[in-house]
Amino acid sequence: MTTHENHFRIAILDMYAGHPNEGMRCIKKIITAFGEQESTPVEFTVFDVRQKLEVPGMDFDAYISTGGPGNPAPVGEAWEKKFFGFLDKILAYNTKRQNRVKKHLFLICHSFQMACIHWNLAAVSKRRKTSFGTFPVHKTSMGRKDPLLGALSDPFWIVDSRDFQVTQPNQYAFDGLGAKLLCLEKIRPHVRLERAVMAIRFSNEVVGTQFHPEADAEGMLRYFLKEDKKEAIIKAHGEQKYNDMIAHLNDPDKISLTEAVIIPTFLKNAFNKTFQPAYA
């Protein structure tokens, strides 16, 4: 394996705006486990994008931008301009031929939606009702070739928690950016609605998911087995949905596998700097 100088440095863009969340704990846990697995010193720095207007510079090896609350449509706030500027800076850096080592970025949920809006890749709209729980996600033909998803079945299982959705992909914008649509939400033959976009490879080094690949089954089980949470889910979604979700969280081939594959594979690509697009 290639030897790496110094530390493998990761920037986490915190998009939670101070709201309590499990995502940050999960992301830090995955990063720590990755460093142990690769026997390499890994360090991460958290940037509070929405409260402190912090964005990282181009001096990190990998970037992970989190989910977060609220409507992803920009309203002209200062932090939005900083975030969009960061997105453009990553793409610009990676297109310069003299920058032989590229910058890798992973966008989760809210960050993913904002990137879709910024690069005009698709429509982003409010869902009729919240999508919440564990669901199967289907790969596209591009998704089946993508190295990020290679170790997952088709369909594979994800944790979803969103009020908004990405639909109507703009093929012209996809072609212009060189983006690839990787996954669509579950097939619902009885629902006459377009299936939402669930993952996009924006470029060789920039990828994102609508779902939460960082979610750990163990933490979610702990959370959902609390009596008040159980009651709230059953009231909102029904007992069958609750029981299915607990079963999926206990199944090592479902949520645990997705957590073990997607972000660790992204980090490994960034660490080894060997990502080869599989679209020949």
Rosetta silent file (secondary structure, phi, psi, omega in degrees, C-alpha in Angstrom):
SEQUENCE: MTTHENHFRIAILDMYAGHPNEGMRCIKKIITAFGEQESTPVEFTVFDVRQKLEVPGMDFDAYISTGGPGNPAPVGEAWEKKFFGFLDKILAYNTKRQNRVKKHLFLICHSFQMACIHWNLAAVSKRRKTSFGTFPVHKTSMGRKDPLLGALSDPFWIVDSRDFQVTQPNQYAFDGLGAKLLCLEKIRPHVRLERAVMAIRFSNEVVGTQFHPEADAEGMLRYFLKEDKKEAIIKAHGEQKYNDMIAHLNDPDKISLTEAVIIPTFLKNAFNKTFQPAYA
SCORE:     score description
SCORE:     0.000 S_00000001
   1 L     0.000  148.701  179.740    0.000    0.000    0.000 S_00000001
   2 L   -61.876  142.528  174.670    1.132    3.542   -0.669 S_00000001
   3 L   -86.076  143.783 -177.080    2.749    5.288    2.268 S_00000001
   4 L  -117.028  131.322  178.323    1.048    8.522    3.281 S_00000001
   5 L   -74.871  147.680  174.584    2.833   11.511    4.715 S_00000001
   6 L    54.650 -143.313 -176.056    1.500   13.048    7.919 S_00000001
   7 L  -101.341  157.566  167.869   -2.159   12.568    8.794 S_00000001
   8 E   -86.497  114.357 -170.142   -5.210   11.772    6.712 S_00000001
   9 E  -106.383  127.785 -176.712   -7.174   14.986    7.286 S_00000001
  10 E  -122.105  133.922  173.736  -10.974   15.137    7.076 S_00000001
  11 E  -103.116  130.365  174.173  -13.234   18.200    7.293 S_00000001
  12 E  -105.978  118.963  176.176  -16.795   17.711    8.569 S_00000001
  13 E   -90.035  109.413 -176.488  -19.206   20.448    7.471 S_00000001
  14 E   -84.173  110.598 -177.904  -21.799   20.604   10.266 S_00000001
  15 L  -104.894   15.561 -173.237  -25.147   21.587    8.716 S_00000001
  16 L   -81.697   -9.594  177.122  -27.263   20.856   11.810 S_00000001
  17 L    54.699   34.667  177.400  -27.613   24.538   12.863 S_00000001
  18 L    82.085   -1.400  179.453  -27.255   23.539   16.509 S_00000001
  19 L   -74.651  140.027  177.435  -30.102   20.991   16.425 S_00000001
  20 L   -63.313  142.065 -176.364  -29.468   17.794   18.418 S_00000001
  21 L  -158.008  161.443  176.026  -28.685   14.873   16.124 S_00000001
  22 L   -95.888  -18.033 -173.036  -27.187   11.399   15.946 S_00000001
  23 H   -58.120  -44.232 -176.855  -25.458   11.999   12.623 S_00000001
  24 H   -64.106  -41.700  177.042  -22.353   13.720   13.955 S_00000001
  25 H   -59.309  -44.054 -177.808  -21.694   10.928   16.470 S_00000001
  26 H   -64.868  -43.137 -179.014  -22.045    8.340   13.692 S_00000001
  27 H   -63.217  -45.352  179.417  -19.728   10.193   11.284 S_00000001
  28 H   -62.581  -38.033  179.794  -17.012   10.589   13.942 S_00000001
  29 H   -64.125  -43.821  179.481  -17.363    6.901   14.838 S_00000001
  30 H   -63.634  -42.750 -179.638  -16.915    5.823   11.196 S_00000001
  31 H   -62.969  -44.819 -179.973  -13.856    8.088   10.773 S_00000001
  32 H   -62.067  -44.561  179.632  -12.235    6.748   13.960 S_00000001
  33 H   -64.052  -36.072  179.466  -12.887    3.135   12.927 S_00000001
  34 H   -63.615  -44.812  178.521  -11.447    3.850    9.469 S_00000001
  35 H   -60.121  -40.814  179.115   -8.192    5.158   10.970 S_00000001
  36 H   -66.933  -41.293 -178.146   -7.893    2.049   13.142 S_00000001
  37 H   -65.873  -39.623 -178.269   -8.639   -0.255   10.218 S_00000001
  38 H   -88.133   -1.195 -176.366   -6.072    1.424    7.952 S_00000001
  39 L    49.013   48.893 -179.851   -3.551    1.785   10.831 S_00000001
  40 L  -134.302  144.932  176.723   -3.084    5.418    9.910 S_00000001
  41 L   -70.130  122.463 -179.744   -3.360    8.623   11.961 S_00000001
  42 E  -118.042  134.875  173.656   -6.640   10.313   11.029 S_00000001
  43 E  -130.081  145.977  177.556   -7.723   13.717   12.254 S_00000001
  44 E  -128.827  150.932  177.350  -10.982   15.568   11.639 S_00000001
  45 E  -125.971  133.845 -179.464  -12.054   19.186   12.085 S_00000001
  46 E   -98.085  132.174  177.695  -15.702   20.253   12.411 S_00000001
  47 E  -114.256  121.107 -178.649  -16.869   23.440   10.661 S_00000001
  48 E   -85.144   93.436 -170.930  -20.133   24.982   11.901 S_00000001
  49 H   -69.280  -47.938 -167.918  -21.489   26.184    8.557 S_00000001
  50 H   -85.096  -29.634 -178.723  -24.915   27.527    9.491 S_00000001
  51 H   -93.564  -34.956 -174.956  -24.282   29.093   12.903 S_00000001
  52 H  -115.555    3.119  179.183  -20.706   30.363   12.527 S_00000001
  53 L    57.858   36.616 -179.206  -20.401   30.640    8.724 S_00000001
  54 L   -94.563  132.001  168.687  -17.372   28.330    8.785 S_00000001
  55 L  -134.582  147.678 -177.855  -16.250   26.456    5.676 S_00000001
  56 L   -76.777  158.746  171.637  -12.985   24.543    5.219 S_00000001
  57 L   -85.110 -169.686 -176.600  -10.196   25.481    2.842 S_00000001
  58 L   -91.164   24.697 -175.807   -8.664   23.154    0.267 S_00000001
  59 L  -103.777   22.383  175.091   -6.064   21.766    2.703 S_00000001
  60 L  -112.079  160.725  178.635   -7.984   18.597    3.680 S_00000001
  61 L   -85.815  -34.389 -177.742   -7.897   15.164    2.023 S_00000001
  62 E  -145.801  153.824 -176.666  -11.626   14.430    2.348 S_00000001
  63 E  -133.438  135.465  174.179  -14.794   16.333    3.196 S_00000001
  64 E  -126.514  123.620 -179.941  -18.120   15.107    4.616 S_00000001
  65 E  -110.406  127.105 -166.033  -21.091   17.495    4.674 S_00000001
  66 L   -82.307  174.448  167.022  -23.926   16.448    7.000 S_00000001
  67 L   -73.604 -175.890  179.126  -27.693   16.389    6.898 S_00000001
  68 L   177.079  170.299 -175.807  -29.652   19.075    8.687 S_00000001
  69 L   -84.059  161.361  167.809  -33.064   20.566    9.405 S_00000001
  70 L    95.317 -179.006 -179.220  -35.268   22.809    7.307 S_00000001
  71 L   -78.901  126.145 -178.314  -35.991   23.658    3.699 S_00000001
  72 L   -73.901  -12.061 -178.833  -32.936   23.221    1.438 S_00000001
  73 L   -66.327  127.652 -176.999  -34.085   26.012   -0.930 S_00000001
  74 L   -69.318  144.932  177.615  -31.741   28.990   -0.487 S_00000001
  75 L  -120.493   11.173  175.842  -33.160   32.275    0.797 S_00000001
  76 L    92.279   15.509  178.414  -29.994   34.360    0.432 S_00000001
  77 L   -73.216  154.978 -174.601  -28.464   33.861    3.884 S_00000001
  78 H   -60.857  -38.501 -177.505  -24.721   34.427    4.271 S_00000001
  79 H   -66.851  -31.769  178.975  -23.978   30.806    5.229 S_00000001
  80 H   -64.169  -43.536  179.383  -25.689   29.559    2.038 S_00000001
  81 H   -62.398  -38.901  179.463  -23.392   31.681   -0.140 S_00000001
  82 H   -66.489  -40.861 -179.384  -20.376   30.358    1.751 S_00000001
  83 H   -66.447  -46.604  179.143  -21.531   26.759    1.337 S_00000001
  84 H   -63.290  -37.187  176.509  -22.252   27.152   -2.397 S_00000001
  85 H   -61.761  -39.899  177.511  -18.877   28.871   -2.807 S_00000001
  86 H   -62.695  -44.987  179.124  -17.236   25.871   -1.141 S_00000001
  87 H   -57.133  -46.270 -178.341  -19.010   23.452   -3.527 S_00000001
  88 H   -67.066  -35.047 -179.605  -17.788   25.401   -6.558 S_00000001
  89 H   -64.872  -40.588  177.709  -14.267   25.645   -5.144 S_00000001
  90 H   -60.618  -48.702 -179.301  -14.035   21.840   -4.792 S_00000001
  91 H   -61.894  -44.315 -178.807  -15.123   21.313   -8.421 S_00000001
  92 H   -62.779  -42.799  179.134  -12.777   24.051   -9.676 S_00000001
  93 H   -59.334  -45.358 -175.441   -9.844   22.602   -7.715 S_00000001
  94 H   -71.793  -21.385 -179.793  -10.445   19.124   -9.115 S_00000001
  95 H   -86.177  -12.247  178.505  -10.668   20.314  -12.730 S_00000001
  96 L   -77.625  123.574 -174.537   -7.228   21.968  -12.634 S_00000001
  97 L   -63.758  -30.690 -178.276   -4.758   19.561  -14.185 S_00000001
  98 L   -69.126  -20.466  176.238   -1.883   20.740  -11.972 S_00000001
  99 L   -85.829   83.271 -173.139   -3.820   19.525   -8.899 S_00000001
 100 L   -69.491  -35.715  176.321   -2.982   15.877   -9.431 S_00000001
 101 L   -90.921  115.214 -173.084   -4.295   14.772   -6.007 S_00000001
 102 L   -85.860  165.686  179.066   -8.005   15.566   -6.031 S_00000001
 103 L  -102.122  127.734 -176.063  -10.329   16.559   -3.171 S_00000001
 104 E  -102.220  133.696 -176.881  -13.072   14.069   -2.251 S_00000001
 105 E  -132.064  134.030  174.718  -16.455   15.244   -0.918 S_00000001
 106 E  -117.067  128.213 -177.764  -19.448   13.298    0.428 S_00000001
 107 E  -113.176  127.034 -176.457  -22.814   15.108    0.721 S_00000001
 108 E  -112.669  130.616  168.597  -25.576   13.752    3.011 S_00000001
 109 L    48.338  -99.659 -177.661  -29.337   14.513    2.840 S_00000001
 110 H   -59.547  -43.664  179.376  -29.716   18.319    3.321 S_00000001
 111 H   -63.893  -39.826  178.313  -26.263   18.964    1.814 S_00000001
 112 H   -61.626  -46.082  179.464  -27.138   16.650   -1.094 S_00000001
 113 H   -62.286  -42.872 -179.717  -30.395   18.537   -1.754 S_00000001
 114 H   -64.248  -38.134  177.999  -28.615   21.899   -1.683 S_00000001
 115 H   -65.613  -39.583  178.006  -25.994   20.661   -4.170 S_00000001
 116 H   -62.240  -39.902  178.200  -28.773   19.446   -6.510 S_00000001
 117 H   -67.756  -47.697 -174.213  -30.374   22.908   -6.359 S_00000001
 118 H   -61.470  -41.859 -178.157  -27.066   24.764   -6.766 S_00000001
 119 L   -93.894    9.553  173.740  -25.971   22.779   -9.820 S_00000001
 120 L    56.978   38.175 -174.273  -29.538   22.742  -11.255 S_00000001
 121 L   -85.685  -21.828 -175.188  -29.525   18.940  -11.453 S_00000001
 122 L  -167.798  171.888  174.002  -33.123   18.266  -10.407 S_00000001
 123 E   -84.223  141.819  174.989  -36.259   19.638   -8.774 S_00000001
 124 E  -123.024  120.331 -175.099  -36.319   19.715   -4.958 S_00000001
 125 E  -139.597  164.591  179.627  -39.784   19.879   -3.391 S_00000001
 126 E   -75.897  136.074  176.514  -41.632   19.195   -0.154 S_00000001
 127 E   -74.152  158.817  175.715  -43.019   15.676    0.173 S_00000001
 128 E   -65.187  -36.762  172.010  -46.701   15.123    0.924 S_00000001
 129 E  -145.825  158.860 -177.006  -45.581   13.427    4.127 S_00000001
 130 E   -59.194  136.036  170.957  -42.265   12.789    5.845 S_00000001
 131 E   -92.707  115.329 -172.827  -40.266    9.795    4.635 S_00000001
 132 E  -142.660  126.958  176.284  -39.047    8.207    7.819 S_00000001
 133 E   132.045 -153.928 -179.296  -37.663    4.771    8.608 S_00000001
 134 E  -111.779  133.256 -173.939  -35.832    1.961    6.828 S_00000001
 135 E  -142.208  155.571  169.606  -36.412    1.364    3.120 S_00000001
 136 E   -81.215  144.829  177.758  -34.998   -0.530    0.133 S_00000001
 137 E  -125.636  138.632 -175.051  -33.211    1.593   -2.479 S_00000001
 138 E  -103.918  135.312  176.357  -32.652    0.464   -6.081 S_00000001
 139 E   -77.832  147.324  168.861  -29.445    0.997   -8.060 S_00000001
 140 L   -85.173  179.521  177.027  -29.536    2.392  -11.598 S_00000001
 141 H   -61.698  -36.009  176.398  -27.312    0.864  -14.300 S_00000001
 142 H   -68.377  -40.079  179.586  -24.658    3.478  -13.316 S_00000001
 143 H   -62.585  -34.535  179.803  -25.150    2.659   -9.645 S_00000001
 144 H   -68.467  -22.985  179.335  -24.492   -1.018  -10.327 S_00000001
 145 H   -94.177  -12.420 -171.147  -21.086   -0.090  -11.784 S_00000001
 146 L   -76.197  131.676 -177.453  -20.139    2.457   -9.135 S_00000001
 147 L   -62.498  -22.780 -179.572  -17.333    1.378   -6.766 S_00000001
 148 L   -66.014  -31.559 -172.333  -19.069    3.064   -3.822 S_00000001
 149 L  -109.045    2.126 -172.379  -21.998    0.628   -3.965 S_00000001
 150 L   -55.581  -35.138 -176.135  -20.266   -2.505   -5.248 S_00000001
 151 L   -85.894    1.990 -178.613  -20.428   -4.408   -1.947 S_00000001
 152 L  -104.334  149.052  178.240  -24.177   -3.774   -1.500 S_00000001
 153 L   -72.703  175.748  177.327  -27.043   -5.870   -2.880 S_00000001
 154 L  -133.519  109.233    3.340  -29.644   -4.437   -5.249 S_00000001
 155 L   -76.696  165.138  172.086  -31.841   -3.246   -3.721 S_00000001
 156 E  -120.561  167.993 -170.742  -29.993   -2.361   -0.508 S_00000001
 157 E  -102.697  141.565 -176.591  -31.420   -0.954    2.728 S_00000001
 158 E  -135.928  164.131  171.103  -31.142    2.618    3.974 S_00000001
 159 E  -102.114  126.245 -177.490  -32.255    4.918    6.781 S_00000001
 160 E  -118.534  141.590  176.118  -34.393    7.782    5.514 S_00000001
 161 E  -157.632   91.749 -173.955  -35.489   10.920    7.367 S_00000001
 162 E  -156.276  147.242  174.734  -36.654   13.733    5.123 S_00000001
 163 E  -101.822  -11.715 -176.252  -39.485   16.146    4.393 S_00000001
 164 E  -118.711  164.991 -179.589  -38.122   17.063    0.948 S_00000001
 165 E  -144.538  152.759  176.658  -37.314   15.085   -2.184 S_00000001
 166 E  -104.526  120.114  179.939  -35.158   15.338   -5.295 S_00000001
 167 E  -137.095  179.566  176.335  -37.076   14.455   -8.505 S_00000001
 168 L    49.764   62.303  178.840  -37.108   15.222  -12.260 S_00000001
 169 L   -57.161  136.948 -178.036  -33.395   14.884  -12.975 S_00000001
 170 L   -92.756   98.098 -172.906  -32.212   17.416  -15.577 S_00000001
 171 H   -59.835  -35.264  179.380  -30.286   15.265  -18.073 S_00000001
 172 H   -61.771  -45.449  179.059  -28.752   18.307  -19.784 S_00000001
 173 H   -68.573  -38.459  176.427  -27.289   19.536  -16.467 S_00000001
 174 H   -58.444  -47.430 -179.056  -26.178   15.987  -15.554 S_00000001
 175 H   -64.013  -40.394 -179.142  -24.301   15.701  -18.854 S_00000001
 176 H   -62.687  -37.589 -178.546  -22.744   19.143  -18.458 S_00000001
 177 H   -86.498  -18.954 -172.888  -21.393   18.298  -15.019 S_00000001
 178 L    79.365   26.133 -176.953  -20.539   14.699  -15.880 S_00000001
 179 L   -83.633  155.117  179.740  -22.868   13.560  -13.079 S_00000001
 180 E  -129.530  132.276  176.734  -24.316   10.047  -12.786 S_00000001
 181 E   -83.119  121.575 -172.319  -27.611    9.044  -11.133 S_00000001
 182 E  -100.487  -35.261 -174.324  -26.819    6.058   -8.875 S_00000001
 183 E  -145.893  150.988  172.924  -30.022    5.144   -6.962 S_00000001
 184 E  -125.817  156.777 -178.656  -33.783    5.668   -6.921 S_00000001
 185 E   -68.697  171.321 -172.574  -36.237    5.171   -4.076 S_00000001
 186 L   -55.695  149.766  177.907  -38.228    1.973   -3.703 S_00000001
 187 L   -75.629  125.562  179.887  -40.608    0.918   -6.460 S_00000001
 188 L  -124.255   87.803 -173.905  -44.205    1.658   -5.407 S_00000001
 189 L   -60.228  -26.367 -176.612  -46.529    0.257   -8.105 S_00000001
 190 L   -88.235   -3.812 -177.195  -49.636    1.500   -6.287 S_00000001
 191 L  -111.790  121.139 -177.818  -48.376    5.114   -5.964 S_00000001
 192 L   -89.123   58.840  177.218  -48.613    7.356   -9.038 S_00000001
 193 L  -130.694  149.071  178.774  -45.704    9.567   -8.051 S_00000001
 194 L   -64.583  140.610  177.707  -42.239    9.865   -9.535 S_00000001
 195 L   -73.568  133.888 -177.137  -39.554    7.915   -7.656 S_00000001
 196 L   -74.271  150.204  174.699  -37.142   10.238   -5.859 S_00000001
 197 E   -74.402  129.374 -175.564  -33.418   10.383   -6.643 S_00000001
 198 E  -113.099  -14.628  175.321  -31.508    8.792   -3.745 S_00000001
 199 E  -161.031  143.080  178.443  -27.817    9.088   -4.764 S_00000001
 200 E  -136.970  137.374  164.403  -25.745   10.959   -7.348 S_00000001
 201 E   -94.650  106.607 -176.299  -22.081   10.880   -8.284 S_00000001
 202 L   -71.423  -34.933  176.490  -21.644   14.571   -9.100 S_00000001
 203 L  -157.385  179.439  179.933  -18.083   14.011  -10.356 S_00000001
 204 L   -53.412  -36.373 -173.243  -15.354   11.385   -9.944 S_00000001
 205 L  -105.811  -11.043 -175.940  -14.554   12.756   -6.473 S_00000001
 206 E  -114.760  122.462 -176.932  -17.877   14.273   -5.338 S_00000001
 207 E  -140.763  155.347 -179.559  -20.758   11.976   -4.394 S_00000001
 208 E  -155.087  159.299  178.718  -23.875   12.292   -2.273 S_00000001
 209 E  -130.554  145.901  173.715  -26.919   10.469   -0.927 S_00000001
 210 L   -73.396  -30.074 -177.501  -30.436   11.571   -0.041 S_00000001
 211 L   -88.879 -174.820 -175.657  -30.453    8.960    2.726 S_00000001
 212 L  -110.738   89.025 -178.300  -28.265    8.639    5.842 S_00000001
 213 L   -72.158  -12.499  179.872  -25.409    6.176    5.178 S_00000001
 214 L   -82.877  -14.879 -173.046  -23.817    7.146    8.495 S_00000001
 215 L   -61.789  128.299  178.835  -26.784    5.863   10.554 S_00000001
 216 L  -102.562  135.284 -175.608  -25.778    3.013   12.854 S_00000001
 217 H   -59.949  -39.574 -176.969  -28.277    0.282   13.671 S_00000001
 218 H   -62.213  -46.823 -179.948  -27.097    0.020   17.270 S_00000001
 219 H   -67.148  -39.196  179.325  -27.680    3.721   18.025 S_00000001
 220 H   -67.198  -39.880  177.239  -31.011    3.755   16.210 S_00000001
 221 H   -59.766  -45.846  179.719  -32.210    0.687   18.085 S_00000001
 222 H   -56.838  -42.243 -176.910  -31.286    2.313   21.384 S_00000001
 223 H   -69.375  -47.806 -172.778  -33.221    5.427   20.337 S_00000001
 224 H   -79.795  -15.317  177.191  -36.335    3.693   18.958 S_00000001
 225 L   -83.056   -8.854  174.397  -36.697    1.217   21.821 S_00000001
 226 L   -65.443  137.461 -172.478  -37.295    4.148   24.217 S_00000001
 227 H   -56.827  -44.017 -177.256  -40.957    4.036   25.177 S_00000001
 228 H   -66.654  -37.591  178.624  -41.767    7.642   24.172 S_00000001
 229 H   -68.682  -41.749  179.080  -40.085    7.230   20.750 S_00000001
 230 H   -58.783  -48.001 -179.081  -41.838    3.904   20.184 S_00000001
 231 H   -61.186  -42.161 -178.240  -45.226    5.447   20.966 S_00000001
 232 H   -64.254  -41.269 -179.245  -44.559    8.445   18.708 S_00000001
 233 H   -68.045  -43.541 -179.970  -43.579    6.237   15.734 S_00000001
 234 H   -63.105  -39.554  179.259  -46.555    3.913   16.175 S_00000001
 235 H   -64.677  -41.863 -176.035  -48.876    6.918   16.394 S_00000001
 236 H   -81.314  -36.655 -169.272  -47.398    8.526   13.242 S_00000001
 237 H  -124.615   -8.048  179.018  -46.649    5.466   11.103 S_00000001
 238 L    94.897  155.539 -175.107  -48.427    2.457   12.635 S_00000001
 239 H   -67.769  -36.348 -179.986  -47.280   -0.595   14.594 S_00000001
 240 H   -60.241  -45.050  179.870  -46.391   -2.647   11.492 S_00000001
 241 H   -61.279  -43.205  179.986  -43.952    0.045   10.313 S_00000001
 242 H   -62.095  -47.485 -178.614  -42.364    0.173   13.778 S_00000001
 243 H   -63.975  -39.549  177.538  -41.945   -3.619   13.964 S_00000001
 244 H   -61.450  -43.955 -177.707  -40.496   -3.766   10.428 S_00000001
 245 H   -62.615  -44.005  178.923  -38.000   -1.031   11.290 S_00000001
 246 H   -62.636  -40.235  178.116  -36.806   -2.831   14.438 S_00000001
 247 H   -63.148  -42.488 -179.684  -36.403   -6.058   12.398 S_00000001
 248 H   -66.262  -36.282  179.782  -34.356   -4.231    9.721 S_00000001
 249 H   -70.294  -27.795  179.606  -32.117   -2.654   12.372 S_00000001
 250 H   -85.253  -10.175 -176.637  -31.463   -6.105   13.876 S_00000001
 251 L   -90.318  116.373 -176.225  -30.604   -7.649   10.479 S_00000001
 252 L   -63.891  -17.402 -179.601  -26.815   -7.500    9.802 S_00000001
 253 L   -91.017    3.438 -177.227  -27.446   -7.523    6.014 S_00000001
 254 L  -109.851 -106.419 -173.096  -29.556   -4.371    6.036 S_00000001
 255 H   -63.250  -39.928 -179.030  -28.729   -1.039    7.777 S_00000001
 256 H   -60.478  -37.023 -179.382  -25.514   -2.302    9.424 S_00000001
 257 H   -69.395  -43.532  178.768  -24.130   -3.337    6.037 S_00000001
 258 H   -59.777  -44.193  178.293  -24.933    0.024    4.419 S_00000001
 259 H   -61.570  -38.457 -176.148  -23.200    1.827    7.307 S_00000001
 260 H   -76.502  -15.714 -173.322  -20.162   -0.464    6.974 S_00000001
 261 H  -104.796  -53.381 -162.220  -19.849    0.047    3.205 S_00000001
 262 H   -68.224  -61.884 -177.646  -20.707    3.506    1.863 S_00000001
 263 H   -68.768  -39.859  175.072  -18.753    6.115    3.868 S_00000001
 264 H   -57.972  -37.910  177.714  -15.837    3.718    4.644 S_00000001
 265 H   -67.401  -41.578  175.404  -15.513    3.031    0.872 S_00000001
 266 H   -57.413  -47.334 -179.679  -15.624    6.778    0.161 S_00000001
 267 H   -63.247  -38.698 -179.767  -12.866    7.366    2.752 S_00000001
 268 H   -65.196  -41.059  176.056  -10.782    4.525    1.315 S_00000001
 269 H   -60.846  -44.115 -179.911  -11.009    6.022   -2.189 S_00000001
 270 H   -66.771  -39.477 -177.495   -9.944    9.417   -0.847 S_00000001
 271 H   -66.867  -46.194 -177.810   -7.172    7.856    1.256 S_00000001
 272 H   -83.714  -13.031  178.467   -5.704    5.755   -1.546 S_00000001
 273 L    51.441   38.993 -174.398   -6.365    8.480   -4.134 S_00000001
 274 L  -120.497   16.090 -174.544   -6.976    5.721   -6.652 S_00000001
 275 L   -59.736  123.580  175.221  -10.593    6.257   -7.671 S_00000001
 276 L  -115.955  122.278  179.308  -11.078    5.060  -11.232 S_00000001
 277 L   -62.148  140.090 -174.674  -14.478    5.765  -12.783 S_00000001
 278 L  -104.040   38.861 -173.509  -16.180    2.507  -13.781 S_00000001
 279 L  -110.781   18.959 -177.324  -18.154    3.915  -16.700 S_00000001
 280 L   -64.672    0.000    0.000  -16.031    2.742  -19.629 S_00000001
